[in-house]
């Protein structure tokens, strides 16, 4: 276990970012004309949404907007999108939130989206409103998977956000390669062969002997290790500790690279995508829900357009099993900004999109995405007619529902995105073995780079402070 014994600059900045709104009021708010007393008003003509891609926009249009036109009558929905990488989205969001108290009525942020890697930064700030304060009760959220609620629960036990999706992870593998190398393609039998990391490594050696790669690249197994930490990586006193699980990921990935068990790709690059197609030699990928219905569906089909992918390339030749450890990857949570002037609409959007079992069942049946409703997902998990064609007809929701119950968010911190991006970047220099020759050298580079990275510090100029 490696520790940085002194507080890092980014830790100090992040700590300020987490607490900067502490003096801006709580859910009781400041009563004044036009204010409900709970940090919101009604009557806005523009509903502003901050996000990093168009996923929420598409889900909103498909599963809310077209069936709730009356609720949105006379209201413009404006999406502001900035990329998540290197903290760009957070920086833009923070700048806008700093002006929230002064912004004109239809310039105020109403909804903003967060990911698990930095959600606590906003959860533990009074800039975000509780679900109860906008009219969504604990009873409304009772059918959601517990981990999705735990992530957006503040230190006082108040739920500050809601998600329409759950993102447990599985291991997706090529059925044809499994049959050739392992003698079976059956998910139950493959799971026995991949039940722990020792067995996983044994299969990797067999894949190499037959001319295949066990994994595509450097990042593929990261989330499995990173979601199984022994403790939080940033303590209350600001000490950063690199957990043994991350060190294991780095050293095992280096071994896979040197032994030729991976193809030396990086997440999202062209080679990583190509490994899923008909010319690919990659046995499997660690994917959560979105990885199967987005990445795998697209990249396996050799360039075929949406709606025309079935049976193209390797599309349909995949299956999924649990893999060596349970984990989650990703997910998007809806949060409401203090000062929203569209409380009525925001409440209805969240309630319909994240708590309505009928809507969420429809979402899963149409998109293959796992939605955040136990009733809906258990219904699909036991439906023998439900099939994911990309997985050769397998009902992957049956696997996901069990995996979702095992997710534990106790070691998540507000600093995880910065740590993840800088640690992966530093370790890749070691994996490539060009200028960086040792793990310790890569680790020192990680510390140096992390010290220079700090998101915008929130210093709201709120006259009510």
Short mmCIF file of C-alpha atoms in Angstrom, two decimals:
data_model
loop_
_atom_site.label_atom_id
_atom_site.label_comp_id
_atom_site.label_asym_id
_atom_site.label_seq_id
_atom_site.Cartn_x
_atom_site.Cartn_y
_atom_site.Cartn_z
CA UNK A 1 0.00 0.00 0.00
CA UNK A 2 1.46 3.32 -1.08
CA UNK A 3 0.61 6.61 0.61
CA UNK A 4 1.28 10.25 -0.04
CA UNK A 5 1.75 11.48 3.52
CA UNK A 6 0.90 15.11 2.95
CA UNK A 7 -2.27 16.71 1.66
CA UNK A 8 -2.17 17.30 -2.07
CA UNK A 9 -3.06 20.60 -3.71
CA UNK A 10 -5.90 18.98 -5.59
CA UNK A 11 -7.29 17.53 -2.38
CA UNK A 12 -7.40 20.97 -0.78
CA UNK A 13 -9.07 22.46 -3.83
CA UNK A 14 -11.58 19.65 -4.03
CA UNK A 15 -12.36 19.97 -0.35
CA UNK A 16 -13.23 23.62 -0.91
CA UNK A 17 -15.32 22.65 -3.92
CA UNK A 18 -17.28 20.17 -1.84
CA UNK A 19 -17.99 22.61 0.98
CA UNK A 20 -18.09 26.01 -0.69
CA UNK A 21 -21.87 26.14 -0.74
CA UNK A 22 -22.22 25.14 2.89
CA UNK A 23 -23.19 28.68 3.84
CA UNK A 24 -25.68 29.18 1.03
CA UNK A 25 -28.66 27.77 2.87
CA UNK A 26 -30.15 24.34 3.38
CA UNK A 27 -33.34 22.75 2.11
CA UNK A 28 -35.34 25.08 4.32
CA UNK A 29 -33.98 27.94 2.25
CA UNK A 30 -34.53 31.66 2.68
CA UNK A 31 -38.13 32.72 2.34
CA UNK A 32 -38.60 35.66 0.05
CA UNK A 33 -41.01 36.65 -2.66
CA UNK A 34 -41.22 34.07 -5.43
CA UNK A 35 -39.27 31.43 -3.43
CA UNK A 36 -40.90 28.28 -2.13
CA UNK A 37 -38.57 28.28 0.86
CA UNK A 38 -37.02 25.06 -0.44
CA UNK A 39 -34.52 26.53 -2.92
CA UNK A 40 -36.74 26.56 -5.98
CA UNK A 41 -39.47 28.45 -7.79
CA UNK A 42 -41.89 27.69 -10.63
CA UNK A 43 -42.79 29.52 -13.82
CA UNK A 44 -39.54 29.28 -15.79
CA UNK A 45 -39.86 29.20 -19.58
CA UNK A 46 -36.48 27.53 -20.18
CA UNK A 47 -35.47 24.28 -18.47
CA UNK A 48 -31.66 24.15 -18.46
CA UNK A 49 -29.89 20.78 -18.36
CA UNK A 50 -26.11 20.41 -17.95
CA UNK A 51 -24.64 17.11 -19.19
CA UNK A 52 -21.62 15.65 -21.01
CA UNK A 53 -23.19 13.69 -23.88
CA UNK A 54 -26.56 13.10 -25.51
CA UNK A 55 -27.55 9.90 -23.66
CA UNK A 56 -29.91 11.64 -21.23
CA UNK A 57 -31.30 13.78 -24.05
CA UNK A 58 -32.19 10.68 -26.07
CA UNK A 59 -33.75 8.93 -23.09
CA UNK A 60 -35.65 12.10 -22.19
CA UNK A 61 -37.04 12.42 -25.70
CA UNK A 62 -37.94 8.73 -25.99
CA UNK A 63 -39.37 8.08 -22.52
CA UNK A 64 -40.66 11.41 -21.30
CA UNK A 65 -41.05 14.25 -23.77
CA UNK A 66 -43.33 12.65 -26.34
CA UNK A 67 -45.77 11.36 -23.72
CA UNK A 68 -45.79 14.44 -21.47
CA UNK A 69 -46.20 17.31 -23.91
CA UNK A 70 -48.77 19.00 -21.68
CA UNK A 71 -46.32 19.26 -18.79
CA UNK A 72 -43.75 20.92 -21.06
CA UNK A 73 -46.14 23.21 -22.91
CA UNK A 74 -44.52 26.60 -23.45
CA UNK A 75 -41.17 25.45 -22.03
CA UNK A 76 -37.92 25.23 -24.00
CA UNK A 77 -35.56 22.41 -23.01
CA UNK A 78 -31.94 23.54 -23.38
CA UNK A 79 -29.09 21.02 -23.13
CA UNK A 80 -25.59 22.32 -22.44
CA UNK A 81 -22.99 19.60 -23.15
CA UNK A 82 -19.29 19.57 -22.33
CA UNK A 83 -16.92 16.57 -22.41
CA UNK A 84 -16.29 14.72 -19.16
CA UNK A 85 -12.57 14.08 -19.77
CA UNK A 86 -9.95 15.96 -17.73
CA UNK A 87 -12.64 17.64 -15.63
CA UNK A 88 -13.91 19.88 -18.45
CA UNK A 89 -17.57 19.20 -17.71
CA UNK A 90 -17.14 19.81 -13.99
CA UNK A 91 -15.28 23.03 -14.63
CA UNK A 92 -18.00 24.42 -16.88
CA UNK A 93 -20.72 23.27 -14.50
CA UNK A 94 -18.96 24.80 -11.51
CA UNK A 95 -18.61 28.14 -13.27
CA UNK A 96 -22.33 28.18 -14.02
CA UNK A 97 -23.28 27.12 -10.49
CA UNK A 98 -21.17 29.94 -9.08
CA UNK A 99 -23.54 32.36 -10.84
CA UNK A 100 -26.73 30.52 -9.93
CA UNK A 101 -27.82 33.00 -7.26
CA UNK A 102 -27.47 35.92 -9.69
CA UNK A 103 -28.53 34.31 -12.97
CA UNK A 104 -31.65 35.58 -14.73
CA UNK A 105 -34.67 33.38 -14.25
CA UNK A 106 -34.37 31.40 -17.46
CA UNK A 107 -30.56 31.21 -17.26
CA UNK A 108 -30.55 29.21 -14.01
CA UNK A 109 -29.49 25.57 -14.10
CA UNK A 110 -32.43 23.30 -13.34
CA UNK A 111 -30.99 19.80 -13.82
CA UNK A 112 -27.36 18.71 -13.90
CA UNK A 113 -26.04 15.19 -14.35
CA UNK A 114 -23.21 13.51 -12.46
CA UNK A 115 -21.23 10.28 -12.62
CA UNK A 116 -20.16 8.05 -9.75
CA UNK A 117 -16.52 9.18 -9.93
CA UNK A 118 -17.32 12.70 -8.73
CA UNK A 119 -20.95 12.67 -7.57
CA UNK A 120 -20.11 13.23 -3.90
CA UNK A 121 -18.61 16.61 -4.73
CA UNK A 122 -22.13 17.82 -5.52
CA UNK A 123 -24.06 15.56 -3.14
CA UNK A 124 -22.26 17.02 -0.13
CA UNK A 125 -22.95 20.59 -1.22
CA UNK A 126 -26.06 22.67 -0.59
CA UNK A 127 -26.10 23.67 -4.27
CA UNK A 128 -27.98 20.39 -4.86
CA UNK A 129 -31.53 19.97 -3.62
CA UNK A 130 -32.79 16.86 -1.91
CA UNK A 131 -35.35 14.70 -3.64
CA UNK A 132 -37.78 15.26 -0.77
CA UNK A 133 -37.56 19.03 -1.14
CA UNK A 134 -38.85 18.86 -4.73
CA UNK A 135 -41.61 16.41 -3.84
CA UNK A 136 -40.06 12.98 -4.46
CA UNK A 137 -40.34 10.79 -1.37
CA UNK A 138 -38.29 7.84 -0.15
CA UNK A 139 -41.32 5.71 -0.94
CA UNK A 140 -41.16 6.87 -4.57
CA UNK A 141 -37.55 5.61 -4.69
CA UNK A 142 -38.10 2.36 -2.79
CA UNK A 143 -37.81 0.12 -5.87
CA UNK A 144 -34.43 1.46 -6.96
CA UNK A 145 -31.27 -0.58 -6.40
CA UNK A 146 -29.74 0.40 -3.09
CA UNK A 147 -26.31 1.30 -4.43
CA UNK A 148 -27.82 3.89 -6.78
CA UNK A 149 -29.34 5.63 -3.76
CA UNK A 150 -26.28 5.24 -1.54
CA UNK A 151 -24.09 7.09 -4.03
CA UNK A 152 -26.24 10.24 -3.90
CA UNK A 153 -26.95 10.22 -0.16
CA UNK A 154 -25.24 13.03 1.75
CA UNK A 155 -23.61 12.85 5.17
CA UNK A 156 -26.92 13.55 6.89
CA UNK A 157 -28.64 10.64 5.15
CA UNK A 158 -30.54 12.77 2.63
CA UNK A 159 -30.96 11.50 -0.95
CA UNK A 160 -29.88 14.21 -3.40
CA UNK A 161 -30.31 12.58 -6.80
CA UNK A 162 -31.93 9.79 -8.82
CA UNK A 163 -30.90 7.58 -11.75
CA UNK A 164 -32.89 5.80 -14.44
CA UNK A 165 -30.18 3.17 -14.90
CA UNK A 166 -28.16 0.63 -12.97
CA UNK A 167 -24.70 -0.32 -14.24
CA UNK A 168 -23.44 -3.60 -12.78
CA UNK A 169 -20.67 -5.21 -14.78
CA UNK A 170 -20.16 -8.55 -16.52
CA UNK A 171 -17.55 -10.18 -18.73
CA UNK A 172 -18.64 -10.36 -22.39
CA UNK A 173 -16.84 -12.96 -24.51
CA UNK A 174 -16.83 -14.37 -28.05
CA UNK A 175 -18.77 -17.64 -28.20
CA UNK A 176 -16.87 -18.90 -31.25
CA UNK A 177 -13.46 -18.31 -29.67
CA UNK A 178 -14.60 -19.92 -26.42
CA UNK A 179 -15.76 -23.00 -28.31
CA UNK A 180 -12.48 -23.29 -30.21
CA UNK A 181 -10.11 -22.75 -27.28
CA UNK A 182 -12.09 -23.96 -24.25
CA UNK A 183 -14.38 -26.53 -25.82
CA UNK A 184 -17.59 -24.83 -24.69
CA UNK A 185 -19.44 -21.57 -25.20
CA UNK A 186 -21.94 -22.09 -22.38
CA UNK A 187 -21.95 -19.11 -19.96
CA UNK A 188 -22.25 -21.33 -16.89
CA UNK A 189 -19.22 -23.36 -17.90
CA UNK A 190 -17.21 -20.31 -18.93
CA UNK A 191 -17.96 -18.72 -15.56
CA UNK A 192 -16.43 -21.72 -13.80
CA UNK A 193 -13.26 -21.20 -15.84
CA UNK A 194 -13.15 -17.46 -15.01
CA UNK A 195 -14.33 -17.58 -11.39
CA UNK A 196 -11.24 -15.84 -9.95
CA UNK A 197 -8.17 -14.02 -11.23
CA UNK A 198 -5.95 -17.12 -11.07
CA UNK A 199 -8.31 -19.00 -13.35
CA UNK A 200 -8.70 -15.92 -15.53
CA UNK A 201 -4.92 -15.86 -16.03
CA UNK A 202 -4.90 -19.55 -16.92
CA UNK A 203 -7.45 -18.96 -19.66
CA UNK A 204 -5.43 -15.97 -20.87
CA UNK A 205 -2.44 -18.27 -21.42
CA UNK A 206 -4.61 -20.67 -23.41
CA UNK A 207 -5.90 -17.82 -25.54
CA UNK A 208 -2.37 -16.66 -26.30
CA UNK A 209 -1.37 -20.19 -27.31
CA UNK A 210 -4.17 -20.21 -29.89
CA UNK A 211 -3.39 -16.77 -31.29
CA UNK A 212 -5.99 -14.74 -29.39
CA UNK A 213 -5.87 -11.94 -26.85
CA UNK A 214 -7.62 -12.36 -23.52
CA UNK A 215 -8.36 -8.63 -23.31
CA UNK A 216 -8.02 -5.78 -25.74
CA UNK A 217 -5.87 -3.35 -23.82
CA UNK A 218 -4.66 -1.50 -20.80
CA UNK A 219 -7.93 -0.17 -19.39
CA UNK A 220 -10.23 -3.17 -19.79
CA UNK A 221 -9.95 -4.65 -16.31
CA UNK A 222 -9.41 -1.38 -14.42
CA UNK A 223 -12.96 -0.93 -13.14
CA UNK A 224 -13.12 -4.46 -11.78
CA UNK A 225 -10.11 -3.76 -9.56
CA UNK A 226 -11.06 -0.14 -8.78
CA UNK A 227 -14.53 -1.14 -7.57
CA UNK A 228 -13.09 -3.60 -5.09
CA UNK A 229 -10.95 -1.30 -2.94
CA UNK A 230 -10.18 -2.07 0.68
CA UNK A 231 -10.79 1.56 1.75
CA UNK A 232 -11.39 5.07 0.43
CA UNK A 233 -8.34 6.37 -1.39
CA UNK A 234 -8.59 9.85 0.13
CA UNK A 235 -9.03 10.00 3.88
CA UNK A 236 -10.70 12.73 5.92
CA UNK A 237 -7.30 14.31 6.65
CA UNK A 238 -6.46 14.54 2.94
CA UNK A 239 -4.03 11.61 2.76
CA UNK A 240 -4.05 9.86 -0.59
CA UNK A 241 -3.54 6.09 -0.46
CA UNK A 242 -3.10 3.97 -3.55
CA UNK A 243 -5.09 0.87 -2.68
CA UNK A 244 -3.51 -2.57 -3.20
CA UNK A 245 -6.26 -3.32 -5.72
CA UNK A 246 -5.04 -0.55 -8.04
CA UNK A 247 -1.45 -1.65 -7.67
CA UNK A 248 -2.57 -5.19 -8.57
CA UNK A 249 -4.33 -3.87 -11.68
CA UNK A 250 -1.19 -2.04 -12.77
CA UNK A 251 1.19 -4.94 -12.20
CA UNK A 252 -1.16 -7.54 -13.69
CA UNK A 253 -1.78 -5.36 -16.73
CA UNK A 254 1.96 -4.94 -17.18
CA UNK A 255 2.32 -8.73 -17.07
CA UNK A 256 -0.47 -9.16 -19.62
CA UNK A 257 1.24 -6.62 -21.87
CA UNK A 258 4.65 -8.26 -21.64
CA UNK A 259 3.21 -11.76 -22.18
CA UNK A 260 1.12 -10.69 -25.16
CA UNK A 261 -2.19 -11.39 -23.43
CA UNK A 262 -3.58 -8.02 -24.54
CA UNK A 263 -3.42 -6.03 -27.75
CA UNK A 264 -1.98 -2.87 -26.13
CA UNK A 265 -5.01 -0.74 -26.94
CA UNK A 266 -6.56 2.09 -24.94
CA UNK A 267 -10.21 2.52 -24.12
CA UNK A 268 -12.26 3.98 -27.00
CA UNK A 269 -9.45 4.09 -29.58
CA UNK A 270 -9.90 2.56 -33.04
CA UNK A 271 -7.91 -0.58 -32.27
CA UNK A 272 -9.96 -1.19 -29.11
CA UNK A 273 -13.16 -0.94 -31.14
CA UNK A 274 -11.85 -3.06 -33.99
CA UNK A 275 -11.12 -5.91 -31.61
CA UNK A 276 -14.87 -6.57 -31.34
CA UNK A 277 -15.39 -6.96 -35.10
CA UNK A 278 -14.98 -9.92 -37.43
CA UNK A 279 -11.25 -9.31 -37.85
CA UNK A 280 -10.73 -8.98 -34.12
CA UNK A 281 -8.76 -11.50 -32.10
CA UNK A 282 -9.95 -10.40 -28.64
CA UNK A 283 -11.70 -13.02 -26.50
CA UNK A 284 -13.57 -10.67 -24.17
CA UNK A 285 -14.29 -7.28 -22.66
CA UNK A 286 -15.42 -6.20 -19.21
CA UNK A 287 -18.65 -4.31 -19.82
CA UNK A 288 -21.45 -2.91 -17.74
CA UNK A 289 -24.95 -2.44 -19.15
CA UNK A 290 -24.10 0.41 -21.52
CA UNK A 291 -21.09 -1.47 -22.83
CA UNK A 292 -23.27 -4.20 -24.29
CA UNK A 293 -26.09 -2.19 -25.84
CA UNK A 294 -23.91 0.72 -26.99
CA UNK A 295 -20.24 -0.19 -27.51
CA UNK A 296 -20.46 -3.90 -28.27
CA UNK A 297 -23.56 -3.63 -30.46
CA UNK A 298 -21.94 -0.95 -32.61
CA UNK A 299 -18.35 -2.14 -32.74
CA UNK A 300 -19.09 -5.81 -33.37
CA UNK A 301 -21.14 -5.12 -36.50
CA UNK A 302 -18.29 -4.13 -38.84
CA UNK A 303 -19.64 -0.63 -39.47
CA UNK A 304 -23.29 -1.52 -40.05
CA UNK A 305 -25.79 1.20 -39.20
CA UNK A 306 -28.14 1.07 -36.23
CA UNK A 307 -31.08 -1.15 -37.05
CA UNK A 308 -29.02 -3.18 -39.52
CA UNK A 309 -26.43 -4.72 -37.17
CA UNK A 310 -27.98 -8.06 -36.33
CA UNK A 311 -25.86 -10.88 -37.75
CA UNK A 312 -23.20 -8.53 -39.13
CA UNK A 313 -19.57 -9.08 -38.13
CA UNK A 314 -19.56 -10.78 -34.74
CA UNK A 315 -22.88 -9.28 -33.68
CA UNK A 316 -24.80 -12.18 -32.14
CA UNK A 317 -21.69 -14.25 -31.44
CA UNK A 318 -21.19 -13.00 -27.91
CA UNK A 319 -22.26 -14.14 -24.44
CA UNK A 320 -21.79 -12.85 -20.91
CA UNK A 321 -20.88 -14.23 -17.50
CA UNK A 322 -20.07 -12.68 -14.11
CA UNK A 323 -16.28 -12.93 -14.41
CA UNK A 324 -13.76 -13.02 -11.54
CA UNK A 325 -15.27 -10.22 -9.38
CA UNK A 326 -18.45 -8.20 -9.15
CA UNK A 327 -18.16 -4.52 -10.10
CA UNK A 328 -20.04 -1.60 -11.61
CA UNK A 329 -19.01 0.85 -14.29
CA UNK A 330 -20.59 4.18 -14.92
CA UNK A 331 -24.14 5.36 -14.51
CA UNK A 332 -25.72 8.78 -14.64
CA UNK A 333 -27.55 10.51 -11.81
CA UNK A 334 -29.97 13.42 -12.15
CA UNK A 335 -29.49 16.21 -9.62
CA UNK A 336 -31.48 19.41 -9.14
CA UNK A 337 -29.77 22.76 -8.65
CA UNK A 338 -30.82 25.09 -5.86
CA UNK A 339 -32.51 28.03 -7.53
CA UNK A 340 -34.29 26.03 -10.25
CA UNK A 341 -37.31 27.90 -11.58
CA UNK A 342 -38.89 24.74 -13.00
CA UNK A 343 -39.53 22.64 -9.90
CA UNK A 344 -42.85 21.24 -11.10
CA UNK A 345 -41.40 20.03 -14.39
CA UNK A 346 -38.15 18.78 -12.84
CA UNK A 347 -40.08 16.71 -10.29
CA UNK A 348 -42.22 15.12 -12.99
CA UNK A 349 -39.26 14.33 -15.23
CA UNK A 350 -37.37 12.60 -12.43
CA UNK A 351 -40.42 10.76 -11.16
CA UNK A 352 -41.41 9.39 -14.57
CA UNK A 353 -37.94 8.59 -15.87
CA UNK A 354 -36.47 7.06 -12.70
CA UNK A 355 -39.36 5.59 -10.67
CA UNK A 356 -42.10 4.52 -13.10
CA UNK A 357 -41.85 0.74 -13.50
CA UNK A 358 -43.81 0.72 -16.76
CA UNK A 359 -41.59 3.34 -18.37
CA UNK A 360 -38.43 1.64 -17.19
CA UNK A 361 -39.51 -1.80 -18.37
CA UNK A 362 -40.24 -0.32 -21.79
CA UNK A 363 -36.80 1.34 -21.80
CA UNK A 364 -35.02 -1.96 -21.10
CA UNK A 365 -37.04 -3.96 -23.61
CA UNK A 366 -36.34 -1.42 -26.35
CA UNK A 367 -32.70 -0.57 -25.60
CA UNK A 368 -31.26 -3.60 -23.70
CA UNK A 369 -30.13 -1.10 -21.05
CA UNK A 370 -30.66 -2.12 -17.42
CA UNK A 371 -32.95 0.35 -15.71
CA UNK A 372 -33.12 1.19 -12.03
CA UNK A 373 -36.32 -0.53 -10.98
CA UNK A 374 -36.33 -3.91 -9.27
CA UNK A 375 -39.92 -4.76 -10.16
CA UNK A 376 -39.37 -4.10 -13.85
CA UNK A 377 -35.99 -5.83 -14.00
CA UNK A 378 -37.12 -8.93 -12.08
CA UNK A 379 -40.03 -9.25 -14.47
CA UNK A 380 -37.70 -9.19 -17.47
CA UNK A 381 -35.12 -11.43 -15.78
CA UNK A 382 -37.70 -14.23 -15.46
CA UNK A 383 -39.20 -13.68 -18.93
CA UNK A 384 -38.03 -16.58 -21.09
CA UNK A 385 -39.04 -14.69 -24.23
CA UNK A 386 -36.68 -11.79 -23.53
CA UNK A 387 -33.47 -12.15 -25.51
CA UNK A 388 -30.47 -10.01 -26.31
CA UNK A 389 -29.76 -10.92 -29.91
CA UNK A 390 -26.27 -9.49 -29.71
CA UNK A 391 -25.56 -12.10 -27.02
CA UNK A 392 -26.90 -14.99 -29.05
CA UNK A 393 -30.31 -14.80 -27.37
CA UNK A 394 -29.04 -14.71 -23.79
CA UNK A 395 -31.11 -12.89 -21.15
CA UNK A 396 -28.36 -10.69 -19.72
CA UNK A 397 -30.78 -8.87 -17.39
CA UNK A 398 -31.02 -12.07 -15.35
CA UNK A 399 -27.27 -11.79 -14.70
CA UNK A 400 -27.36 -8.04 -14.11
CA UNK A 401 -30.12 -8.17 -11.50
CA UNK A 402 -28.07 -10.48 -9.32
CA UNK A 403 -24.87 -8.49 -9.86
CA UNK A 404 -26.56 -5.19 -8.95
CA UNK A 405 -27.39 -6.40 -5.46
CA UNK A 406 -23.69 -7.00 -4.71
CA UNK A 407 -22.48 -3.47 -5.48
CA UNK A 408 -21.11 -1.54 -2.51
CA UNK A 409 -20.39 2.18 -2.75
CA UNK A 410 -18.77 2.64 0.66
CA UNK A 411 -15.31 3.46 -0.74
CA UNK A 412 -16.33 6.05 -3.32
CA UNK A 413 -14.89 9.57 -2.92
CA UNK A 414 -15.31 12.89 -4.69
CA UNK A 415 -11.76 12.58 -6.07
CA UNK A 416 -12.05 9.30 -7.97
CA UNK A 417 -12.25 10.70 -11.50
CA UNK A 418 -9.01 12.67 -11.16
CA UNK A 419 -7.27 9.70 -9.56
CA UNK A 420 -8.51 7.30 -12.24
CA UNK A 421 -7.50 9.45 -15.20
CA UNK A 422 -4.06 10.36 -13.88
CA UNK A 423 -3.24 6.87 -12.57
CA UNK A 424 -4.20 5.21 -15.84
CA UNK A 425 -2.23 7.75 -17.84
CA UNK A 426 0.89 7.34 -15.71
CA UNK A 427 0.73 3.55 -15.80
CA UNK A 428 0.35 3.46 -19.59
CA UNK A 429 3.78 5.04 -19.87
CA UNK A 430 5.10 2.07 -17.90
CA UNK A 431 3.10 -0.47 -19.92
CA UNK A 432 4.57 0.98 -23.12
CA UNK A 433 8.04 0.68 -21.53
CA UNK A 434 9.57 3.52 -23.49
CA UNK A 435 10.80 6.15 -21.04
CA UNK A 436 9.21 4.79 -17.86
CA UNK A 437 10.85 1.53 -16.82
CA UNK A 438 9.47 0.77 -13.33
CA UNK A 439 6.21 0.90 -11.41
CA UNK A 440 7.73 3.26 -8.83
CA UNK A 441 8.76 5.67 -11.56
CA UNK A 442 5.24 5.62 -13.00
CA UNK A 443 3.78 6.11 -9.52
CA UNK A 444 5.97 9.16 -8.87
CA UNK A 445 4.83 10.62 -12.20
CA UNK A 446 1.23 10.01 -11.12
CA UNK A 447 1.75 11.97 -7.90
CA UNK A 448 3.42 14.83 -9.75
CA UNK A 449 0.64 15.09 -12.33
CA UNK A 450 -2.07 14.84 -9.71
CA UNK A 451 -0.64 17.70 -7.68
CA UNK A 452 -1.05 20.00 -10.65
CA UNK A 453 -4.64 19.08 -11.29
CA UNK A 454 -7.39 20.93 -9.40
CA UNK A 455 -10.94 21.56 -10.53
CA UNK A 456 -12.40 25.04 -10.25
CA UNK A 457 -12.86 26.08 -6.64
CA UNK A 458 -16.35 27.24 -6.00
CA UNK A 459 -16.49 30.71 -4.46
CA UNK A 460 -20.12 31.73 -4.91
CA UNK A 461 -20.89 35.36 -4.20
CA UNK A 462 -24.22 34.83 -2.53
CA UNK A 463 -25.56 37.87 -0.65
CA UNK A 464 -27.51 35.52 1.61
CA UNK A 465 -24.33 34.03 3.08
#
